[in-house]
Short mmCIF file of N, CA and C in Angstrom, two decimals:
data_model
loop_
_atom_site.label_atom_id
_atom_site.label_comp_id
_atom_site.label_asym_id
_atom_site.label_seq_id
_atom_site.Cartn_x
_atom_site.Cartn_y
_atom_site.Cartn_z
N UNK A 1 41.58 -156.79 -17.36
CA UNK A 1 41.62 -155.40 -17.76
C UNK A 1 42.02 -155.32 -19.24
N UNK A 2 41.87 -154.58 -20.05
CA UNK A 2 41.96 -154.26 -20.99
C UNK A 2 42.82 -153.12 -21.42
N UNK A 3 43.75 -153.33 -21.86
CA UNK A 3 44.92 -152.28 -22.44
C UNK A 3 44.73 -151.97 -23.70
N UNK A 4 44.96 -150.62 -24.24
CA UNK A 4 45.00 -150.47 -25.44
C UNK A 4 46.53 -149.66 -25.75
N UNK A 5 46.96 -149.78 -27.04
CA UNK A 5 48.48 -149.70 -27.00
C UNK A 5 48.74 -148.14 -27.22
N UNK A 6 47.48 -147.55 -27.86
CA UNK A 6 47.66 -145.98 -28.24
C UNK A 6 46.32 -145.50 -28.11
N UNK A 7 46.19 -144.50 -28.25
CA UNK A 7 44.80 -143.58 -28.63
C UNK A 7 44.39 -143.93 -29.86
N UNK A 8 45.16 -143.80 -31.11
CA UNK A 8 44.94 -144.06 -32.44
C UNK A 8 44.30 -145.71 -32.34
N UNK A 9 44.96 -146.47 -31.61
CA UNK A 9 44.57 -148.10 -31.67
C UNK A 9 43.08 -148.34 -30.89
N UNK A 10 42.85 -146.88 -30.10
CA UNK A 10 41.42 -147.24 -29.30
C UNK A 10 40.17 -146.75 -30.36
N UNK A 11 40.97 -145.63 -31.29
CA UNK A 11 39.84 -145.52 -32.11
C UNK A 11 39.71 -145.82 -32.70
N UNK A 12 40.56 -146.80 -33.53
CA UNK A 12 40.55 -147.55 -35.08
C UNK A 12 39.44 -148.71 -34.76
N UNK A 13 39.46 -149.05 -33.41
CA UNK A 13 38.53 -150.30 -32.84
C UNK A 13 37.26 -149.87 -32.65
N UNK A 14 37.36 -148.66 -31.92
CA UNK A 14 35.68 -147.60 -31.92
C UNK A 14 35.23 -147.41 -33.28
N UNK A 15 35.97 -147.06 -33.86
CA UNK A 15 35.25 -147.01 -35.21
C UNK A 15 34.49 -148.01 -35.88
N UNK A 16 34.94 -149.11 -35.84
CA UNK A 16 34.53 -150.22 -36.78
C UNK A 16 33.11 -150.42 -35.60
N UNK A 17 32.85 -150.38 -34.03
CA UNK A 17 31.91 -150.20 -33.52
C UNK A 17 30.57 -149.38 -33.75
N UNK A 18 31.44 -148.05 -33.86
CA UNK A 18 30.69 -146.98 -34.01
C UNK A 18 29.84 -147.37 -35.74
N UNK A 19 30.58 -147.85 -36.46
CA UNK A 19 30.42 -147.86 -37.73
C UNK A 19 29.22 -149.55 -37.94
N UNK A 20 29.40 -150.11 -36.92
CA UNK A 20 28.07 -151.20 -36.71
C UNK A 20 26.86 -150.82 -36.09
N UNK A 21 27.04 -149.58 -35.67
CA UNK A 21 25.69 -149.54 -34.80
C UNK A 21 24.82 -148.60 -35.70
N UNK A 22 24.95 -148.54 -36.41
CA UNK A 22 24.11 -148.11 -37.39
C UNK A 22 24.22 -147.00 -38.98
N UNK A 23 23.07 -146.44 -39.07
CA UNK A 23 23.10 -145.10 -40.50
C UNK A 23 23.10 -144.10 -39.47
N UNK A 24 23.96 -143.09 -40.12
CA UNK A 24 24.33 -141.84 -39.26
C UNK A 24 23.29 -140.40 -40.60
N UNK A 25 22.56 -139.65 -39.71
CA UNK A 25 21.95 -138.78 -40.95
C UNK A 25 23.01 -137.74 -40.78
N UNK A 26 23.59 -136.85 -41.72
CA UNK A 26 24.35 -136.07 -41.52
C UNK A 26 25.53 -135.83 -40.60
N UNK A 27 26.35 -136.71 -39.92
CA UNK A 27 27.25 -137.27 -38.66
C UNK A 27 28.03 -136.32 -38.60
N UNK A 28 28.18 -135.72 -37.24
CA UNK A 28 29.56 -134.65 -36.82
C UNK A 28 29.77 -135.80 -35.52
N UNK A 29 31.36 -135.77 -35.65
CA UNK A 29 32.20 -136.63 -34.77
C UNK A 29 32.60 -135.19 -33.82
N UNK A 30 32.17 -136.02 -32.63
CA UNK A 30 33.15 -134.63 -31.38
C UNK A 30 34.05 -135.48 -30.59
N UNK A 31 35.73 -134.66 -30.88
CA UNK A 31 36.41 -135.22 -29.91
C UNK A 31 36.40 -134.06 -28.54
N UNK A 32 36.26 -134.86 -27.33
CA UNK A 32 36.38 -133.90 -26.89
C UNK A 32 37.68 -134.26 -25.84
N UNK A 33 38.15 -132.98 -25.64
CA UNK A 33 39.59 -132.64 -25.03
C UNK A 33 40.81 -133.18 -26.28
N UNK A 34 41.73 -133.07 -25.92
CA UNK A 34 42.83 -133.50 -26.10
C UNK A 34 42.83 -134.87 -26.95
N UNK A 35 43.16 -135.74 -25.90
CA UNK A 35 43.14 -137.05 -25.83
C UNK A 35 41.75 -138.02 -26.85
N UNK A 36 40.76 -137.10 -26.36
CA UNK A 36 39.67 -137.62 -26.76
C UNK A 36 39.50 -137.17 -28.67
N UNK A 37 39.92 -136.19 -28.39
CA UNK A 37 40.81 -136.01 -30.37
C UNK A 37 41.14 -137.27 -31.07
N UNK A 38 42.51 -137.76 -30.42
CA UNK A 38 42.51 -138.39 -31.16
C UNK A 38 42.11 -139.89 -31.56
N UNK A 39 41.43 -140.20 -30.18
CA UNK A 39 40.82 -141.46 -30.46
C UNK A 39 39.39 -141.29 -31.36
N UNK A 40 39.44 -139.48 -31.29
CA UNK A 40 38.23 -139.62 -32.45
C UNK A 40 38.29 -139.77 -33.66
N UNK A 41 39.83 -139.09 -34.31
CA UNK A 41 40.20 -138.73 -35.59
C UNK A 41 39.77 -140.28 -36.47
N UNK A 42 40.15 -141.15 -35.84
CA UNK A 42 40.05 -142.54 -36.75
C UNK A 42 38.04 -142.48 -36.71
N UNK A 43 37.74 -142.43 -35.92
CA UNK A 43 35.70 -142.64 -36.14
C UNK A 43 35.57 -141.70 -37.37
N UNK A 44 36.11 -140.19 -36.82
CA UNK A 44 35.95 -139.41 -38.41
C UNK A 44 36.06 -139.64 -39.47
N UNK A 45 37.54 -140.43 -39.78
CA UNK A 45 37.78 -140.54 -40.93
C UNK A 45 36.92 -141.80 -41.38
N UNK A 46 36.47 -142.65 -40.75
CA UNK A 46 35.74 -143.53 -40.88
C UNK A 46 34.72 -143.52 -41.46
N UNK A 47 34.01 -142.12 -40.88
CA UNK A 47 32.49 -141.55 -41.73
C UNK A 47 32.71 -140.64 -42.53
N UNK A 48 33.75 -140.38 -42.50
CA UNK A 48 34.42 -139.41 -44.20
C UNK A 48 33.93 -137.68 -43.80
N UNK A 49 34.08 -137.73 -42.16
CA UNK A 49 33.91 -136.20 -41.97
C UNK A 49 34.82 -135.42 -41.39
N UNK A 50 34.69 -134.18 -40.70
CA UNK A 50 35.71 -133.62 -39.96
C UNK A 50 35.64 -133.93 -38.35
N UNK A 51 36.99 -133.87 -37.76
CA UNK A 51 36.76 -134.23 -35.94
C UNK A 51 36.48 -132.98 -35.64
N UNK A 52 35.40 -132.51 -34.92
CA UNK A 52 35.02 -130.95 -34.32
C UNK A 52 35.58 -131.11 -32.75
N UNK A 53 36.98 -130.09 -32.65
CA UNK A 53 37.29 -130.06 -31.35
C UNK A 53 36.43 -129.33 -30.25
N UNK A 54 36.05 -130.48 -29.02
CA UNK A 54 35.11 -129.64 -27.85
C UNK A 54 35.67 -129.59 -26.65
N UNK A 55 35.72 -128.94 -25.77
CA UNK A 55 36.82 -128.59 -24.37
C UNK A 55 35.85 -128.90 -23.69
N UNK A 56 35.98 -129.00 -22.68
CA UNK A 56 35.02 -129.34 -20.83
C UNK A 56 36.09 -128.24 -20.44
N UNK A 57 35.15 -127.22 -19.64
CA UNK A 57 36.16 -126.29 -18.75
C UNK A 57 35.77 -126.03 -17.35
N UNK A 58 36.51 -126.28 -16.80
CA UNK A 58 35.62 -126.11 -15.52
C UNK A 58 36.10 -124.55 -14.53
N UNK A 59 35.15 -123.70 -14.28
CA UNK A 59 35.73 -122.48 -13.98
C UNK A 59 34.88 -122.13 -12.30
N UNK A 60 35.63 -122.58 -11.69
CA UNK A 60 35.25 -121.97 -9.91
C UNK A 60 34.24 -123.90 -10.04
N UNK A 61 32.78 -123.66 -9.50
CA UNK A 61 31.89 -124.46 -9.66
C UNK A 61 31.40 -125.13 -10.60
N UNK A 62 31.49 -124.17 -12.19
CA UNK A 62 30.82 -124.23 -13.07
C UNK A 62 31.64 -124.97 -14.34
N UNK A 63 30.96 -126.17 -14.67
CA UNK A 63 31.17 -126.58 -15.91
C UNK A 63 30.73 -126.99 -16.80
N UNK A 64 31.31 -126.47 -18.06
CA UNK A 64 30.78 -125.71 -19.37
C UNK A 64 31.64 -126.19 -20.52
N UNK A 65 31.11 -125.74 -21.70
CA UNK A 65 31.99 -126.51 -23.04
C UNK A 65 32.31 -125.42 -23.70
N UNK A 66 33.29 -125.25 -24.63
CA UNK A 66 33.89 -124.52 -25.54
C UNK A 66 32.98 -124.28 -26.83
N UNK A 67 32.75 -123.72 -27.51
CA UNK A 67 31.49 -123.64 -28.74
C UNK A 67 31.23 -124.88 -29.27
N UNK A 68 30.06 -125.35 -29.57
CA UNK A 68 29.56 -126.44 -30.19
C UNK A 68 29.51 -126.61 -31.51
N UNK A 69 30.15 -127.29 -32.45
CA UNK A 69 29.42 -127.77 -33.94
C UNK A 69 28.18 -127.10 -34.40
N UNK A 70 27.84 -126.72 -35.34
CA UNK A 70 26.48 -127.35 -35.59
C UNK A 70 25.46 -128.18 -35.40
N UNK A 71 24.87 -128.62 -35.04
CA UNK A 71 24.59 -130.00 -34.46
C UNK A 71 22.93 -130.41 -34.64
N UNK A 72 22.01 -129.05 -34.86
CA UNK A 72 20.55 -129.08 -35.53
C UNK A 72 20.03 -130.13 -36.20
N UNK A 73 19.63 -131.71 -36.32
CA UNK A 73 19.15 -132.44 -37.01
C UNK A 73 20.51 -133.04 -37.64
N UNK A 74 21.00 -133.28 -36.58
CA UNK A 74 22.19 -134.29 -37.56
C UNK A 74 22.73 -135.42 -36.31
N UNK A 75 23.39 -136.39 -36.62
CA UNK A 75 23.45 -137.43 -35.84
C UNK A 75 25.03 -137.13 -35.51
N UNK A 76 24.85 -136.81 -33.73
CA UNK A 76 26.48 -136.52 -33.13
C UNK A 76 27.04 -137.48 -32.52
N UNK A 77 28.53 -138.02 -32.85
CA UNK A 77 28.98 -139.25 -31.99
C UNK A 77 30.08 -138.25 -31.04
N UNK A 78 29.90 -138.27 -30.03
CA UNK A 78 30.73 -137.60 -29.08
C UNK A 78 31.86 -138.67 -28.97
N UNK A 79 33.12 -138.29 -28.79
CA UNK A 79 34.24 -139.27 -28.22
C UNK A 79 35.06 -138.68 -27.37
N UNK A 80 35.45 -139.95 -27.00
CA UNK A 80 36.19 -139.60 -25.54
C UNK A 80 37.60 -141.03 -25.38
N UNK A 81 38.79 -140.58 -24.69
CA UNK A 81 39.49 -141.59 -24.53
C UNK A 81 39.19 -142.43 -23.30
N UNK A 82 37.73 -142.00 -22.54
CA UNK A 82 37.00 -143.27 -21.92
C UNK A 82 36.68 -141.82 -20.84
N UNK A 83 35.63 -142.44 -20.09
CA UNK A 83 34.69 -142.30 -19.02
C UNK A 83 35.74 -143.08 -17.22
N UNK A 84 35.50 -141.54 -16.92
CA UNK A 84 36.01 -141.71 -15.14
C UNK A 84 34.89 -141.22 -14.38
N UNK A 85 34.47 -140.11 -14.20
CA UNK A 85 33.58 -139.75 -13.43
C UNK A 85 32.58 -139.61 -14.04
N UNK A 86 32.64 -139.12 -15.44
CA UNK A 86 31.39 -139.21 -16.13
C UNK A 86 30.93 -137.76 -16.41
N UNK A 87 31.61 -136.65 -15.57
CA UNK A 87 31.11 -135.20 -15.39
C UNK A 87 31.31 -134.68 -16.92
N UNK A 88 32.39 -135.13 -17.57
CA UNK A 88 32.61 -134.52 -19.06
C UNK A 88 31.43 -134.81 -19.94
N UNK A 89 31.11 -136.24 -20.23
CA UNK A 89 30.47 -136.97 -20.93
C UNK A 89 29.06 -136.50 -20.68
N UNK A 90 28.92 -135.83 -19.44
CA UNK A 90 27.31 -136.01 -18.94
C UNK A 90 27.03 -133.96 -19.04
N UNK A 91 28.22 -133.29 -19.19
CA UNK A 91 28.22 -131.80 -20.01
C UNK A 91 28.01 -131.59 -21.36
N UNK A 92 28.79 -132.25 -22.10
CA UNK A 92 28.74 -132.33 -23.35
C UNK A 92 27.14 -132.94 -23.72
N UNK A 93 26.75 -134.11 -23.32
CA UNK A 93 25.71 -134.62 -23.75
C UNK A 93 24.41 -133.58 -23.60
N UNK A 94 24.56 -133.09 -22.44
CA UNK A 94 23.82 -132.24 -22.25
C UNK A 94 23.36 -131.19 -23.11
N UNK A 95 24.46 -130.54 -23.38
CA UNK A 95 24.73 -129.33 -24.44
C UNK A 95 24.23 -129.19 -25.68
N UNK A 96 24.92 -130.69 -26.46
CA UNK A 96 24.07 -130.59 -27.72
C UNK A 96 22.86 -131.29 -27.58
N UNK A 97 22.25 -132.11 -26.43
CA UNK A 97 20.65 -132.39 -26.31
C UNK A 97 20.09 -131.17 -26.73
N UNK A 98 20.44 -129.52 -26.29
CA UNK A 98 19.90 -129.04 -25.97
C UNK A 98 20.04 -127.92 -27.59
N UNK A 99 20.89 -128.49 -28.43
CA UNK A 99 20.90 -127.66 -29.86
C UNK A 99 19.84 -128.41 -30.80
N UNK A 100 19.09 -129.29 -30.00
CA UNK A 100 18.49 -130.20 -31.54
C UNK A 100 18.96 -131.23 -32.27
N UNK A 101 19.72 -132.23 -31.76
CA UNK A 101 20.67 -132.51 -32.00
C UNK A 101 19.57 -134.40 -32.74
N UNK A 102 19.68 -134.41 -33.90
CA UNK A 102 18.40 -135.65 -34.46
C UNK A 102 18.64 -137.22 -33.61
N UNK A 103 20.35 -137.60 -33.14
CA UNK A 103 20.69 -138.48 -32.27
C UNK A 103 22.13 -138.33 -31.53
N UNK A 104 21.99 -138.62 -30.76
CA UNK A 104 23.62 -138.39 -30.09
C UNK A 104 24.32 -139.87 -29.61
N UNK A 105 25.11 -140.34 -29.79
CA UNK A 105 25.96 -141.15 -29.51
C UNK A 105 27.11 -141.15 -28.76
N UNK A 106 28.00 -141.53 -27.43
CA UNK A 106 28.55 -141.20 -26.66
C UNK A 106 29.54 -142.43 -27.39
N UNK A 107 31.00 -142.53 -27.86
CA UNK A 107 31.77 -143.58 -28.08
C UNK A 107 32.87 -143.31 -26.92
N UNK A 108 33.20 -144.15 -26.55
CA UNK A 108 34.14 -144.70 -25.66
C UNK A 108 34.62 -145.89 -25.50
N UNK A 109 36.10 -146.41 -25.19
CA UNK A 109 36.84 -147.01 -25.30
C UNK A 109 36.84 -147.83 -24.28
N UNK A 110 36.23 -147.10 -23.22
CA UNK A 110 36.60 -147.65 -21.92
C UNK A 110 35.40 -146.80 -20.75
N UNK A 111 34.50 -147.46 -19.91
CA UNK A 111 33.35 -147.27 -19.26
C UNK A 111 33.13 -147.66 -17.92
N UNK A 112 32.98 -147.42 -17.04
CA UNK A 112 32.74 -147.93 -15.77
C UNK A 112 31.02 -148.23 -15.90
N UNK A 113 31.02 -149.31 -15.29
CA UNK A 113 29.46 -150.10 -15.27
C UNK A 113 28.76 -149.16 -14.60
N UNK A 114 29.53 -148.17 -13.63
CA UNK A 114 28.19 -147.44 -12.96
C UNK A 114 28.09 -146.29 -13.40
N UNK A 115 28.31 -146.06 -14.63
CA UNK A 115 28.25 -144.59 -15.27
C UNK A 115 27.17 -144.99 -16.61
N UNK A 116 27.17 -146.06 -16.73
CA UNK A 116 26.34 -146.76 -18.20
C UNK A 116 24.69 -146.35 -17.91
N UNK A 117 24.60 -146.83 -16.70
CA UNK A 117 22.83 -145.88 -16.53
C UNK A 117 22.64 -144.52 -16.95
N UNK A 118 23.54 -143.97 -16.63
CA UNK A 118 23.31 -142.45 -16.18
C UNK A 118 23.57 -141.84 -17.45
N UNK A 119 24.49 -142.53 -18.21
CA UNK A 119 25.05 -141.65 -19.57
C UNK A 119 23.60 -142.17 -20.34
N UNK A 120 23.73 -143.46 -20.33
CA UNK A 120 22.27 -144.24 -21.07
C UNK A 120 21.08 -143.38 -20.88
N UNK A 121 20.93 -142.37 -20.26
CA UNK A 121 19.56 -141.37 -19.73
C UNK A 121 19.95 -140.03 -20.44
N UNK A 122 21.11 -140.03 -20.83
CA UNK A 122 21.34 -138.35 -21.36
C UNK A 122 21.80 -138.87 -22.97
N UNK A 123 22.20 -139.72 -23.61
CA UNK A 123 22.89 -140.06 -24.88
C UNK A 123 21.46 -140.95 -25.38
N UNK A 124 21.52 -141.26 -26.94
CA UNK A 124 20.64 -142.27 -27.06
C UNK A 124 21.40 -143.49 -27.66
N UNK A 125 22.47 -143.63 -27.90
CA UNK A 125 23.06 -144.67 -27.60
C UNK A 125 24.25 -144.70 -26.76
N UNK A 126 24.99 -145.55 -26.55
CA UNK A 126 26.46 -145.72 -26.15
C UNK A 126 27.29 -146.94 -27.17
N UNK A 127 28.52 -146.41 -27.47
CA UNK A 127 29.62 -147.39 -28.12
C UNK A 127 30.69 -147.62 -26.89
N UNK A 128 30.49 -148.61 -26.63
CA UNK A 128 31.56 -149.02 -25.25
C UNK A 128 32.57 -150.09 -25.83
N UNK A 129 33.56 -150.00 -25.75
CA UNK A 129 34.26 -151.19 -26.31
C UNK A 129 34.50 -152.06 -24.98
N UNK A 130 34.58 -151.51 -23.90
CA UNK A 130 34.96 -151.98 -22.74
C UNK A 130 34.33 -151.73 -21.43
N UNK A 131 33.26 -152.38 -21.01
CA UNK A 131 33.17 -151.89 -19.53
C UNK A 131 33.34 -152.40 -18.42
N UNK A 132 34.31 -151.52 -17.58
CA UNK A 132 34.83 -151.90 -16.17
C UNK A 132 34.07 -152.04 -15.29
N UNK A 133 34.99 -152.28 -14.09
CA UNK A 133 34.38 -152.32 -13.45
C UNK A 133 35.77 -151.88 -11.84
N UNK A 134 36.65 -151.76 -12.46
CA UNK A 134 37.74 -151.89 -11.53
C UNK A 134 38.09 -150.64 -10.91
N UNK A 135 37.25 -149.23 -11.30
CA UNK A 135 37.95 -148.00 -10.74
C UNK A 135 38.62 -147.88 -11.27
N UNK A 136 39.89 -148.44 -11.89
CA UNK A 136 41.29 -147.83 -12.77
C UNK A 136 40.96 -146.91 -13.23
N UNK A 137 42.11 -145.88 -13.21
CA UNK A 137 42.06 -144.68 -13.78
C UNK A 137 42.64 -144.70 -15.31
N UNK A 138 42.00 -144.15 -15.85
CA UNK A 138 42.02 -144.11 -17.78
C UNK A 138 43.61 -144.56 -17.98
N UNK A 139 44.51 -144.12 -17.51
CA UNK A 139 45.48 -144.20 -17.95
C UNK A 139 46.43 -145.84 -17.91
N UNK A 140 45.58 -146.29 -16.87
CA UNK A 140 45.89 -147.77 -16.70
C UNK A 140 45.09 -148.42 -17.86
N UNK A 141 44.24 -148.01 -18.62
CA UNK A 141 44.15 -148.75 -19.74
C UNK A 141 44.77 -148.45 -21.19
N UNK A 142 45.62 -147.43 -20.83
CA UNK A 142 46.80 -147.23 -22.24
C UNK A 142 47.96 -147.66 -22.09
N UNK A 143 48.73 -148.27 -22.99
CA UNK A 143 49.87 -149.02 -22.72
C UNK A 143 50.81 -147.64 -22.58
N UNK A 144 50.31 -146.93 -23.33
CA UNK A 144 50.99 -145.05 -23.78
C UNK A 144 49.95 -144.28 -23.67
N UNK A 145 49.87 -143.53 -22.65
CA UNK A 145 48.83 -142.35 -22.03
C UNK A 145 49.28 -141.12 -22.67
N UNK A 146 50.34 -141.20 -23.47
CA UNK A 146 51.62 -139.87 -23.51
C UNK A 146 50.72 -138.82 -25.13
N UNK A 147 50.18 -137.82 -25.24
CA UNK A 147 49.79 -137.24 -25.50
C UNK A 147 50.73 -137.11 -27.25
N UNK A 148 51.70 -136.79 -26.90
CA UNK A 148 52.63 -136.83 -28.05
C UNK A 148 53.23 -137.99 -28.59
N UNK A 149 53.02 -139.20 -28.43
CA UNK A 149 53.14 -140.28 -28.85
C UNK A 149 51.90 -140.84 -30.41
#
């Protein structure tokens, strides 16, 4: 299994990933939630842009995202402090597929092998630093899950 010691330490590592997989045309970084902030803030600063905060909300049945970026012909790396069920990752992707979005990129820290098809069908790439396979829940791969840390 794979531990990472902070959020900041999962993205400083995503980044240098994110930052191999290719030329970004115009790049907006999305963290989305909380958590997923700040493992984005380091990819941002990486591509010398701003982190655009995005929410997953889920209300009765229905779930939905908080306003989107801009996102028209520009290359979006979505982030996340990793993939559990996949329902966030697979809203969001959705969303800006659906603004025009020139490429989308899903970064994550941490992946379950059976979510890699399915995201792989809605994203056009993936940055995985890690993929499981164990069920663990996200928080078993932070040494510090703690939000304010």
């Amino acid at each position: 299994m794979t531990a990472y010691s902070s959020f900041a330490e999962a993205g400083r590592l995503l980044a240098v990933e994110v930052l191999a997989s290719g030329r970004f045309f115009d790049p907006c970084v999305i963290g989305m939630n909380a958590r997923g902030q700040l493992v984005a803030s380091p990819v941002a600063r990486a591509l010398g842009v701003p982190c655009e905060p995005v929410a997953v909300l889920k209300t009765g049945d229905s779930v939905t995202t908080t306003e989107l970026p801009e996102t028209l012909g520009r290359t979006v790396i979505v982030v996340d402090d990793g993939v559990e069920s996949g329902t966030a990752a697979r809203v969001v992707g959705v969303a800006i597929r659906a603004t025009g979005a020139l490429r989308i990129v899903l970064a994550v820290p941490v992946c379950p092998q059976e979510r890699i098809a399915e995201l792989g069908a809605i994203y056009d790439e993936l940055a995985v630093l890690h993929v499981c396979a164990d069920g663990l829940p996200l928080e078993g791969h932070y040494l510090d899950f703690d939000l304010l840390s």
